[in-house]
PDB file of C-alpha atoms in Angstrom:
ATOM      1  CA  MET A  98       0.000   0.000   0.000  1.00  0.00           C
ATOM      2  CA  LEU A  99       1.038   3.537  -0.568  1.00  0.00           C
ATOM      3  CA  GLU A 100       2.205   5.191   2.596  1.00  0.00           C
ATOM      4  CA  LYS A 101      -0.375   7.590   4.002  1.00  0.00           C
ATOM      5  CA  GLY A 102       0.515  11.249   3.813  1.00  0.00           C
ATOM      6  CA  LYS A 103       3.743  10.456   1.961  1.00  0.00           C
ATOM      7  CA  LEU A 104       2.827  10.501  -1.697  1.00  0.00           C
ATOM      8  CA  THR A 105      -0.129  12.784  -1.990  1.00  0.00           C
ATOM      9  CA  VAL A 106      -0.277  13.307  -5.734  1.00  0.00           C
ATOM     10  CA  ILE A 107       0.598   9.714  -6.561  1.00  0.00           C
ATOM     11  CA  ALA A 108      -2.077   8.349  -4.225  1.00  0.00           C
ATOM     12  CA  LEU A 109      -4.746  10.626  -5.618  1.00  0.00           C
ATOM     13  CA  LEU A 110      -3.961   9.949  -9.260  1.00  0.00           C
ATOM     14  CA  SER A 111      -3.253   6.218  -9.015  1.00  0.00           C
ATOM     15  CA  MET A 112      -6.272   5.280  -6.909  1.00  0.00           C
ATOM     16  CA  ILE A 113      -8.590   4.961  -9.906  1.00  0.00           C
ATOM     17  CA  ILE A 114      -6.210   2.560 -11.653  1.00  0.00           C
ATOM     18  CA  LEU A 115      -5.651   0.460  -8.548  1.00  0.00           C
ATOM     19  CA  VAL A 116      -9.343   0.145  -7.751  1.00  0.00           C
ATOM     20  CA  ALA A 117     -10.236  -0.496 -11.386  1.00  0.00           C
ATOM     21  CA  CYS A 118      -7.680  -3.286 -11.616  1.00  0.00           C
ATOM     22  CA  GLY A 119      -8.978  -4.845  -8.425  1.00  0.00           C
ATOM     23  CA  ALA A 120     -12.567  -4.624  -9.603  1.00  0.00           C
ATOM     24  CA  SER A 121     -11.632  -6.172 -12.947  1.00  0.00           C
ATOM     25  CA  GLU A 122      -9.845  -9.076 -11.272  1.00  0.00           C
ATOM     26  CA  ASP A 123     -12.759  -9.704  -8.914  1.00  0.00           C
ATOM     27  CA  GLN A 124     -15.157  -9.748 -11.838  1.00  0.00           C
ATOM     28  CA  GLU A 125     -13.026 -12.277 -13.717  1.00  0.00           C
ATOM     29  CA  ASN A 126     -12.781 -14.532 -10.680  1.00  0.00           C
ATOM     30  CA  ALA A 127     -16.509 -14.324 -10.035  1.00  0.00           C
ATOM     31  CA  SER A 128     -17.363 -15.216 -13.625  1.00  0.00           C
ATOM     32  CA  GLY A 129     -15.202 -18.330 -13.479  1.00  0.00           C
ATOM     33  CA  GLU A 130     -13.035 -17.331 -16.417  1.00  0.00           C
ATOM     34  CA  SER A 131      -9.760 -19.235 -16.715  1.00  0.00           C
ATOM     35  CA  GLU A 132      -7.652 -16.261 -17.773  1.00  0.00           C
ATOM     36  CA  GLU A 133      -4.516 -16.079 -15.616  1.00  0.00           C
ATOM     37  CA  ASN A 134      -4.408 -13.317 -13.035  1.00  0.00           C
ATOM     38  CA  VAL A 135      -1.116 -11.465 -13.542  1.00  0.00           C
ATOM     39  CA  GLN A 136       0.513 -10.384 -10.290  1.00  0.00           C
ATOM     40  CA  ILE A 137       4.147  -9.342 -10.304  1.00  0.00           C
ATOM     41  CA  GLU A 138       5.882  -9.908  -6.973  1.00  0.00           C
ATOM     42  CA  ILE A 139       9.069  -7.984  -6.271  1.00  0.00           C
ATOM     43  CA  ASN A 140      11.516  -8.852  -3.508  1.00  0.00           C
ATOM     44  CA  GLU A 141      11.910  -5.795  -1.283  1.00  0.00           C
ATOM     45  CA  GLU A 142      15.350  -6.993  -0.239  1.00  0.00           C
ATOM     46  CA  ASP A 143      16.606  -6.296  -3.756  1.00  0.00           C
ATOM     47  CA  TYR A 144      16.317  -2.584  -2.966  1.00  0.00           C
ATOM     48  CA  PRO A 145      17.946  -0.397  -0.290  1.00  0.00           C
ATOM     49  CA  GLU A 146      15.760   0.667   2.639  1.00  0.00           C
ATOM     50  CA  VAL A 147      15.924   4.257   1.391  1.00  0.00           C
ATOM     51  CA  ILE A 148      15.480   4.572  -2.366  1.00  0.00           C
ATOM     52  CA  ALA A 149      16.221   8.286  -2.640  1.00  0.00           C
ATOM     53  CA  SER A 150      16.004  11.535  -0.717  1.00  0.00           C
ATOM     54  CA  VAL A 151      14.866  15.055  -1.572  1.00  0.00           C
ATOM     55  CA  ASN A 152      16.379  17.764   0.615  1.00  0.00           C
ATOM     56  CA  GLY A 153      16.876  15.118   3.291  1.00  0.00           C
ATOM     57  CA  GLU A 154      13.285  13.829   3.066  1.00  0.00           C
ATOM     58  CA  GLU A 155      13.628  10.088   2.523  1.00  0.00           C
ATOM     59  CA  ILE A 156      11.732   8.061  -0.059  1.00  0.00           C
ATOM     60  CA  GLU A 157      11.457   4.673   1.590  1.00  0.00           C
ATOM     61  CA  ARG A 158      11.603   1.247   0.020  1.00  0.00           C
ATOM     62  CA  GLU A 159       8.182  -0.093   1.051  1.00  0.00           C
ATOM     63  CA  PRO A 160       5.927   2.405  -0.765  1.00  0.00           C
ATOM     64  CA  PHE A 161       8.279   2.420  -3.764  1.00  0.00           C
ATOM     65  CA  VAL A 162       8.214  -1.369  -4.151  1.00  0.00           C
ATOM     66  CA  SER A 163       4.465  -1.510  -3.523  1.00  0.00           C
ATOM     67  CA  TYR A 164       3.762   1.024  -6.252  1.00  0.00           C
ATOM     68  CA  LEU A 165       6.293  -0.650  -8.557  1.00  0.00           C
ATOM     69  CA  GLU A 166       4.475  -3.968  -8.102  1.00  0.00           C
ATOM     70  CA  ASP A 167       1.123  -2.360  -8.885  1.00  0.00           C
ATOM     71  CA  ARG A 168       2.434  -0.750 -12.066  1.00  0.00           C
ATOM     72  CA  ALA A 169       4.330  -3.864 -13.132  1.00  0.00           C
ATOM     73  CA  SER A 170       1.247  -6.057 -12.674  1.00  0.00           C
ATOM     74  CA  PHE A 171      -0.898  -3.592 -14.605  1.00  0.00           C
ATOM     75  CA  LEU A 172       1.598  -3.458 -17.489  1.00  0.00           C
ATOM     76  CA  ALA A 173       2.082  -7.235 -17.519  1.00  0.00           C
ATOM     77  CA  LEU A 174      -1.689  -7.639 -17.758  1.00  0.00           C
ATOM     78  CA  SER A 175      -1.518  -5.314 -20.765  1.00  0.00           C
ATOM     79  CA  GLY A 176       1.020  -7.567 -22.468  1.00  0.00           C
ATOM     80  CA  VAL A 177       4.308  -5.876 -21.549  1.00  0.00           C
ATOM     81  CA  ASP A 178       7.159  -8.369 -21.081  1.00  0.00           C
ATOM     82  CA  LEU A 179       8.443  -8.009 -17.509  1.00  0.00           C
ATOM     83  CA  ASP A 180       9.871 -11.518 -17.208  1.00  0.00           C
ATOM     84  CA  LEU A 181      13.208 -11.067 -15.432  1.00  0.00           C
ATOM     85  CA  ASN A 182      14.438 -14.276 -17.078  1.00  0.00           C
ATOM     86  CA  THR A 183      14.548 -12.524 -20.456  1.00  0.00           C
ATOM     87  CA  ASP A 184      16.720  -9.627 -21.613  1.00  0.00           C
ATOM     88  CA  GLU A 185      13.658  -7.744 -22.832  1.00  0.00           C
ATOM     89  CA  GLY A 186      11.890  -8.261 -19.517  1.00  0.00           C
ATOM     90  CA  LYS A 187      14.901  -7.070 -17.532  1.00  0.00           C
ATOM     91  CA  GLN A 188      15.176  -3.957 -19.687  1.00  0.00           C
ATOM     92  CA  SER A 189      11.455  -3.222 -19.358  1.00  0.00           C
ATOM     93  CA  MET A 190      11.612  -3.580 -15.566  1.00  0.00           C
ATOM     94  CA  LYS A 191      14.669  -1.328 -15.385  1.00  0.00           C
ATOM     95  CA  GLU A 192      12.856   1.348 -17.387  1.00  0.00           C
ATOM     96  CA  LEU A 193       9.791   0.991 -15.153  1.00  0.00           C
ATOM     97  CA  GLU A 194      11.945   1.361 -12.028  1.00  0.00           C
ATOM     98  CA  THR A 195      13.354   4.604 -13.416  1.00  0.00           C
ATOM     99  CA  GLN A 196       9.888   5.908 -14.296  1.00  0.00           C
ATOM    100  CA  VAL A 197       8.490   5.098 -10.849  1.00  0.00           C
ATOM    101  CA  LEU A 198      11.526   6.584  -9.112  1.00  0.00           C
ATOM    102  CA  ASP A 199      11.163   9.785 -11.147  1.00  0.00           C
ATOM    103  CA  LEU A 200       7.487   9.877 -10.221  1.00  0.00           C
ATOM    104  CA  PHE A 201       8.286   9.641  -6.507  1.00  0.00           C
ATOM    105  CA  ILE A 202      11.063  12.232  -6.684  1.00  0.00           C
ATOM    106  CA  ASN A 203       9.003  14.669  -8.750  1.00  0.00           C
ATOM    107  CA  ASP A 204       6.060  14.250  -6.408  1.00  0.00           C
ATOM    108  CA  GLU A 205       8.197  14.971  -3.354  1.00  0.00           C
ATOM    109  CA  LEU A 206       9.788  17.980  -5.061  1.00  0.00           C
ATOM    110  CA  LEU A 207       6.394  19.460  -5.885  1.00  0.00           C
ATOM    111  CA  VAL A 208       5.012  18.750  -2.417  1.00  0.00           C
ATOM    112  CA  GLN A 209       7.949  20.527  -0.786  1.00  0.00           C
ATOM    113  CA  VAL A 210       7.825  23.491  -3.165  1.00  0.00           C
ATOM    114  CA  VAL A 211       4.070  23.902  -2.736  1.00  0.00           C
ATOM    115  CA  GLU A 212       4.393  23.808   1.063  1.00  0.00           C
ATOM    116  CA  ASN A 213       6.628  26.877   0.862  1.00  0.00           C
ATOM    117  CA  GLU A 214       4.172  28.797  -1.321  1.00  0.00           C
ATOM    118  CA  SER A 215       1.269  30.876  -0.009  1.00  0.00           C
ATOM    119  CA  ILE A 216      -1.424  29.189  -2.079  1.00  0.00           C
ATOM    120  CA  GLU A 217      -4.978  29.350  -0.786  1.00  0.00           C
ATOM    121  CA  VAL A 218      -7.487  26.561  -1.348  1.00  0.00           C
ATOM    122  CA  ALA A 219     -11.175  27.106  -0.668  1.00  0.00           C
ATOM    123  CA  GLU A 220     -13.309  24.479   1.062  1.00  0.00           C
ATOM    124  CA  GLU A 221     -15.495  24.392  -2.048  1.00  0.00           C
ATOM    125  CA  GLU A 222     -12.497  23.400  -4.170  1.00  0.00           C
ATOM    126  CA  ILE A 223     -11.626  20.544  -1.824  1.00  0.00           C
ATOM    127  CA  GLN A 224     -15.201  19.288  -1.829  1.00  0.00           C
ATOM    128  CA  GLN A 225     -15.352  19.450  -5.616  1.00  0.00           C
ATOM    129  CA  ALA A 226     -12.187  17.348  -5.813  1.00  0.00           C
ATOM    130  CA  ILE A 227     -13.679  14.760  -3.456  1.00  0.00           C
ATOM    131  CA  GLU A 228     -16.923  14.655  -5.428  1.00  0.00           C
ATOM    132  CA  MET A 229     -14.885  14.101  -8.586  1.00  0.00           C
ATOM    133  CA  GLN A 230     -13.136  11.173  -6.906  1.00  0.00           C
ATOM    134  CA  LYS A 231     -16.532   9.725  -5.990  1.00  0.00           C
ATOM    135  CA  MET A 232     -17.564   9.869  -9.638  1.00  0.00           C
ATOM    136  CA  ASN A 233     -14.287   8.320 -10.818  1.00  0.00           C
ATOM    137  CA  LEU A 234     -14.529   5.537  -8.253  1.00  0.00           C
ATOM    138  CA  GLN A 235     -18.245   5.065  -8.934  1.00  0.00           C
ATOM    139  CA  VAL A 236     -19.364   5.559  -5.335  1.00  0.00           C
ATOM    140  CA  THR A 237     -22.452   7.504  -4.328  1.00  0.00           C
ATOM    141  CA  ASN A 238     -21.821   8.476  -0.701  1.00  0.00           C
ATOM    142  CA  ASP A 239     -19.116   9.101   1.898  1.00  0.00           C
ATOM    143  CA  GLU A 240     -19.636   5.698   3.514  1.00  0.00           C
ATOM    144  CA  GLU A 241     -18.773   3.851   0.301  1.00  0.00           C
ATOM    145  CA  LEU A 242     -15.838   6.174  -0.287  1.00  0.00           C
ATOM    146  CA  GLU A 243     -14.502   5.585   3.231  1.00  0.00           C
ATOM    147  CA  HIS A 244     -14.726   1.828   2.664  1.00  0.00           C
ATOM    148  CA  LEU A 245     -12.656   2.065  -0.525  1.00  0.00           C
ATOM    149  CA  LEU A 246     -10.162   4.395   1.110  1.00  0.00           C
ATOM    150  CA  ALA A 247      -9.751   1.968   4.017  1.00  0.00           C
ATOM    151  CA  GLU A 248      -8.650  -0.682   1.523  1.00  0.00           C
ATOM    152  CA  HIS A 249      -5.785   1.670   0.659  1.00  0.00           C
ATOM    153  CA  ASP A 250      -4.965   2.428   4.321  1.00  0.00           C
ATOM    154  CA  MET A 251      -6.480   5.892   3.995  1.00  0.00           C
ATOM    155  CA  THR A 252      -9.286   7.863   5.604  1.00  0.00           C
ATOM    156  CA  LEU A 253     -11.555  10.599   4.308  1.00  0.00           C
ATOM    157  CA  SER A 254      -9.439  13.060   6.269  1.00  0.00           C
ATOM    158  CA  ASP A 255      -6.340  11.793   4.449  1.00  0.00           C
ATOM    159  CA  LEU A 256      -8.088  12.282   1.124  1.00  0.00           C
ATOM    160  CA  ARG A 257      -9.087  15.822   2.051  1.00  0.00           C
ATOM    161  CA  GLU A 258      -5.465  16.645   2.872  1.00  0.00           C
ATOM    162  CA  GLU A 259      -4.302  15.071  -0.367  1.00  0.00           C
ATOM    163  CA  ALA A 260      -6.957  16.923  -2.343  1.00  0.00           C
ATOM    164  CA  GLN A 261      -5.776  20.191  -0.831  1.00  0.00           C
ATOM    165  CA  THR A 262      -2.156  19.421  -1.714  1.00  0.00           C
ATOM    166  CA  TYR A 263      -3.169  18.334  -5.212  1.00  0.00           C
ATOM    167  CA  ILE A 264      -5.112  21.562  -5.807  1.00  0.00           C
ATOM    168  CA  LYS A 265      -2.199  23.632  -4.530  1.00  0.00           C
ATOM    169  CA  ARG A 266       0.100  21.765  -6.870  1.00  0.00           C
ATOM    170  CA  GLU A 267      -2.162  22.399  -9.856  1.00  0.00           C
ATOM    171  CA  LYS A 268      -2.349  26.103  -9.019  1.00  0.00           C
ATOM    172  CA  TYR A 269       1.428  26.235  -8.689  1.00  0.00           C
ATOM    173  CA  LEU A 270       1.899  24.503 -12.047  1.00  0.00           C
ATOM    174  CA  ASP A 271      -0.645  26.744 -13.759  1.00  0.00           C
ATOM    175  CA  GLU A 272       1.259  29.757 -12.468  1.00  0.00           C
ATOM    176  CA  HIS A 273       4.693  28.509 -13.535  1.00  0.00           C
ATOM    177  CA  ILE A 274       3.923  26.803 -16.849  1.00  0.00           C
ATOM    178  CA  VAL A 275       3.119  29.116 -19.737  1.00  0.00           C
ATOM    179  CA  VAL A 276       0.777  27.707 -22.383  1.00  0.00           C
ATOM    180  CA  GLU A 277       0.103  29.934 -25.363  1.00  0.00           C
ATOM    181  CA  GLU A 278      -2.919  29.661 -27.603  1.00  0.00           C
ATOM    182  CA  ALA A 279      -2.228  27.170 -30.384  1.00  0.00           C
ATOM    183  CA  SER A 280      -1.253  28.934 -33.594  1.00  0.00           C
ATOM    184  CA  GLU A 281      -2.679  28.096 -36.996  1.00  0.00           C
ATOM    185  CA  GLU A 282       0.797  27.045 -38.113  1.00  0.00           C
ATOM    186  CA  ASP A 283       1.290  24.625 -35.203  1.00  0.00           C
ATOM    187  CA  MET A 284      -2.138  23.080 -35.736  1.00  0.00           C
ATOM    188  CA  ARG A 285      -1.472  22.730 -39.464  1.00  0.00           C
ATOM    189  CA  ASP A 286       1.900  21.056 -38.830  1.00  0.00           C
ATOM    190  CA  LEU A 287       0.295  18.606 -36.410  1.00  0.00           C
ATOM    191  CA  TYR A 288      -2.536  17.938 -38.838  1.00  0.00           C
ATOM    192  CA  ASP A 289      -0.120  17.223 -41.701  1.00  0.00           C
ATOM    193  CA  SER A 290       1.905  14.906 -39.480  1.00  0.00           C
ATOM    194  CA  LYS A 291      -1.171  12.976 -38.396  1.00  0.00           C
ATOM    195  CA  THR A 292      -2.620  12.620 -41.889  1.00  0.00           C
ATOM    196  CA  GLU A 293       0.553  10.788 -42.898  1.00  0.00           C
ATOM    197  CA  GLN A 294      -0.314   8.094 -40.366  1.00  0.00           C
ATOM    198  CA  MET A 295      -4.107   8.006 -40.301  1.00  0.00           C
ATOM    199  CA  GLU A 296      -7.229   9.277 -41.983  1.00  0.00           C
ATOM    200  CA  LEU A 297      -8.656  12.480 -40.525  1.00  0.00           C
ATOM    201  CA  GLY A 298     -11.484  14.834 -41.331  1.00  0.00           C
ATOM    202  CA  GLU A 299     -10.944  18.204 -42.951  1.00  0.00           C
ATOM    203  CA  PHE A 300      -8.586  20.571 -41.142  1.00  0.00           C
ATOM    204  CA  GLU A 301     -11.390  22.898 -40.024  1.00  0.00           C
ATOM    205  CA  GLU A 302     -13.289  19.956 -38.536  1.00  0.00           C
ATOM    206  CA  GLU A 303     -10.241  18.856 -36.529  1.00  0.00           C
ATOM    207  CA  LYS A 304      -9.076  22.281 -35.331  1.00  0.00           C
ATOM    208  CA  GLU A 305     -10.537  22.077 -31.832  1.00  0.00           C
ATOM    209  CA  ARG A 306      -8.887  18.730 -31.102  1.00  0.00           C
ATOM    210  CA  LEU A 307      -5.642  19.828 -32.740  1.00  0.00           C
ATOM    211  CA  SER A 308      -5.614  22.963 -30.605  1.00  0.00           C
ATOM    212  CA  LEU A 309      -5.959  20.892 -27.434  1.00  0.00           C
ATOM    213  CA  GLU A 310      -3.155  18.561 -28.496  1.00  0.00           C
ATOM    214  CA  VAL A 311      -0.800  21.431 -29.293  1.00  0.00           C
ATOM    215  CA  GLU A 312      -1.519  23.134 -25.969  1.00  0.00           C
ATOM    216  CA  ASN A 313      -1.215  19.859 -24.046  1.00  0.00           C
ATOM    217  CA  GLU A 314       2.184  19.308 -25.640  1.00  0.00           C
ATOM    218  CA  GLN A 315       3.223  22.792 -24.566  1.00  0.00           C
ATOM    219  CA  TYR A 316       2.096  22.035 -21.018  1.00  0.00           C
ATOM    220  CA  LEU A 317       3.975  18.734 -20.860  1.00  0.00           C
ATOM    221  CA  GLN A 318       7.128  20.339 -22.207  1.00  0.00           C
ATOM    222  CA  GLY A 319       6.802  23.125 -19.659  1.00  0.00           C
ATOM    223  CA  LEU A 320       6.298  20.561 -16.890  1.00  0.00           C
ATOM    224  CA  VAL A 321       9.449  18.682 -17.882  1.00  0.00           C
ATOM    225  CA  GLU A 322      11.462  21.906 -17.911  1.00  0.00           C
ATOM    226  CA  LEU A 323      10.066  22.975 -14.530  1.00  0.00           C
ATOM    227  CA  LEU A 324      10.850  19.616 -12.928  1.00  0.00           C
ATOM    228  CA  ASP A 325      14.372  19.696 -14.375  1.00  0.00           C
ATOM    229  CA  GLN A 326      14.813  23.155 -12.879  1.00  0.00           C
ATOM    230  CA  LEU A 327      13.530  22.003  -9.483  1.00  0.00           C
ATOM    231  CA  ARG A 328      15.963  19.085  -9.507  1.00  0.00           C
ATOM    232  CA  GLU A 329      18.837  21.462 -10.156  1.00  0.00           C
ATOM    233  CA  GLU A 330      17.740  23.824  -7.385  1.00  0.00           C
ATOM    234  CA  ASN A 331      17.162  21.116  -4.777  1.00  0.00           C
ATOM    235  CA  GLU A 332      19.273  18.337  -3.310  1.00  0.00           C
ATOM    236  CA  VAL A 333      18.223  14.991  -4.778  1.00  0.00           C
ATOM    237  CA  GLN A 334      20.103  11.820  -3.832  1.00  0.00           C
ATOM    238  CA  ILE A 335      19.408   8.442  -5.477  1.00  0.00           C
ATOM    239  CA  TYR A 336      20.524   5.233  -3.768  1.00  0.00           C
ATOM    240  CA  LEU A 337      19.404   2.578  -6.254  1.00  0.00           C
TER     241      LEU A 337
END
């Protein structure tokens, strides 16, 4: 399980996937299907007790390995080779370890930066975030939500704190990542690139979607640059 209060953004964003996977597995078992249930088990002892640290704040082995197992099982179920007896599987697992480690480090960086910012979050915003989680998790009331949270060693109070941190993070990112309105030229370039690979409607019909893609790409690029900057400005130690 993810450690409570330790990985706020990760917990909030990964919960849907974790619950969905669990629900899918339960449904398969209940229906009596013979399809193999993929569950990757990773030996914690293969990793140091402290995976990394950010400004002295330690990222511990247990939540890292737990999340790595969840992601590995999900990817294996999707057909990704993670068999450590094959070269391809070893390489895939190594890449996944790096991705998960980056996720933990980036999360901790953002949490620390946001804590030092004077960012206000209204009660209404927190409640909206919780209601959105209810919709995503397909629960109708707080009692059902609390039951699901308990399965992840969390409480409604934990979720409220995480929602507040998540909202602060989004406000911080919105303030520090500049996204300009997609230009006609950028949309046209993207359209031409896509039409070489697939059939699309006329340019004018696709403009709204193209605009979103261009602006999303800008945001992601800005996020990468911001995280790189934060890594340079803060002390990050990796012990893997």
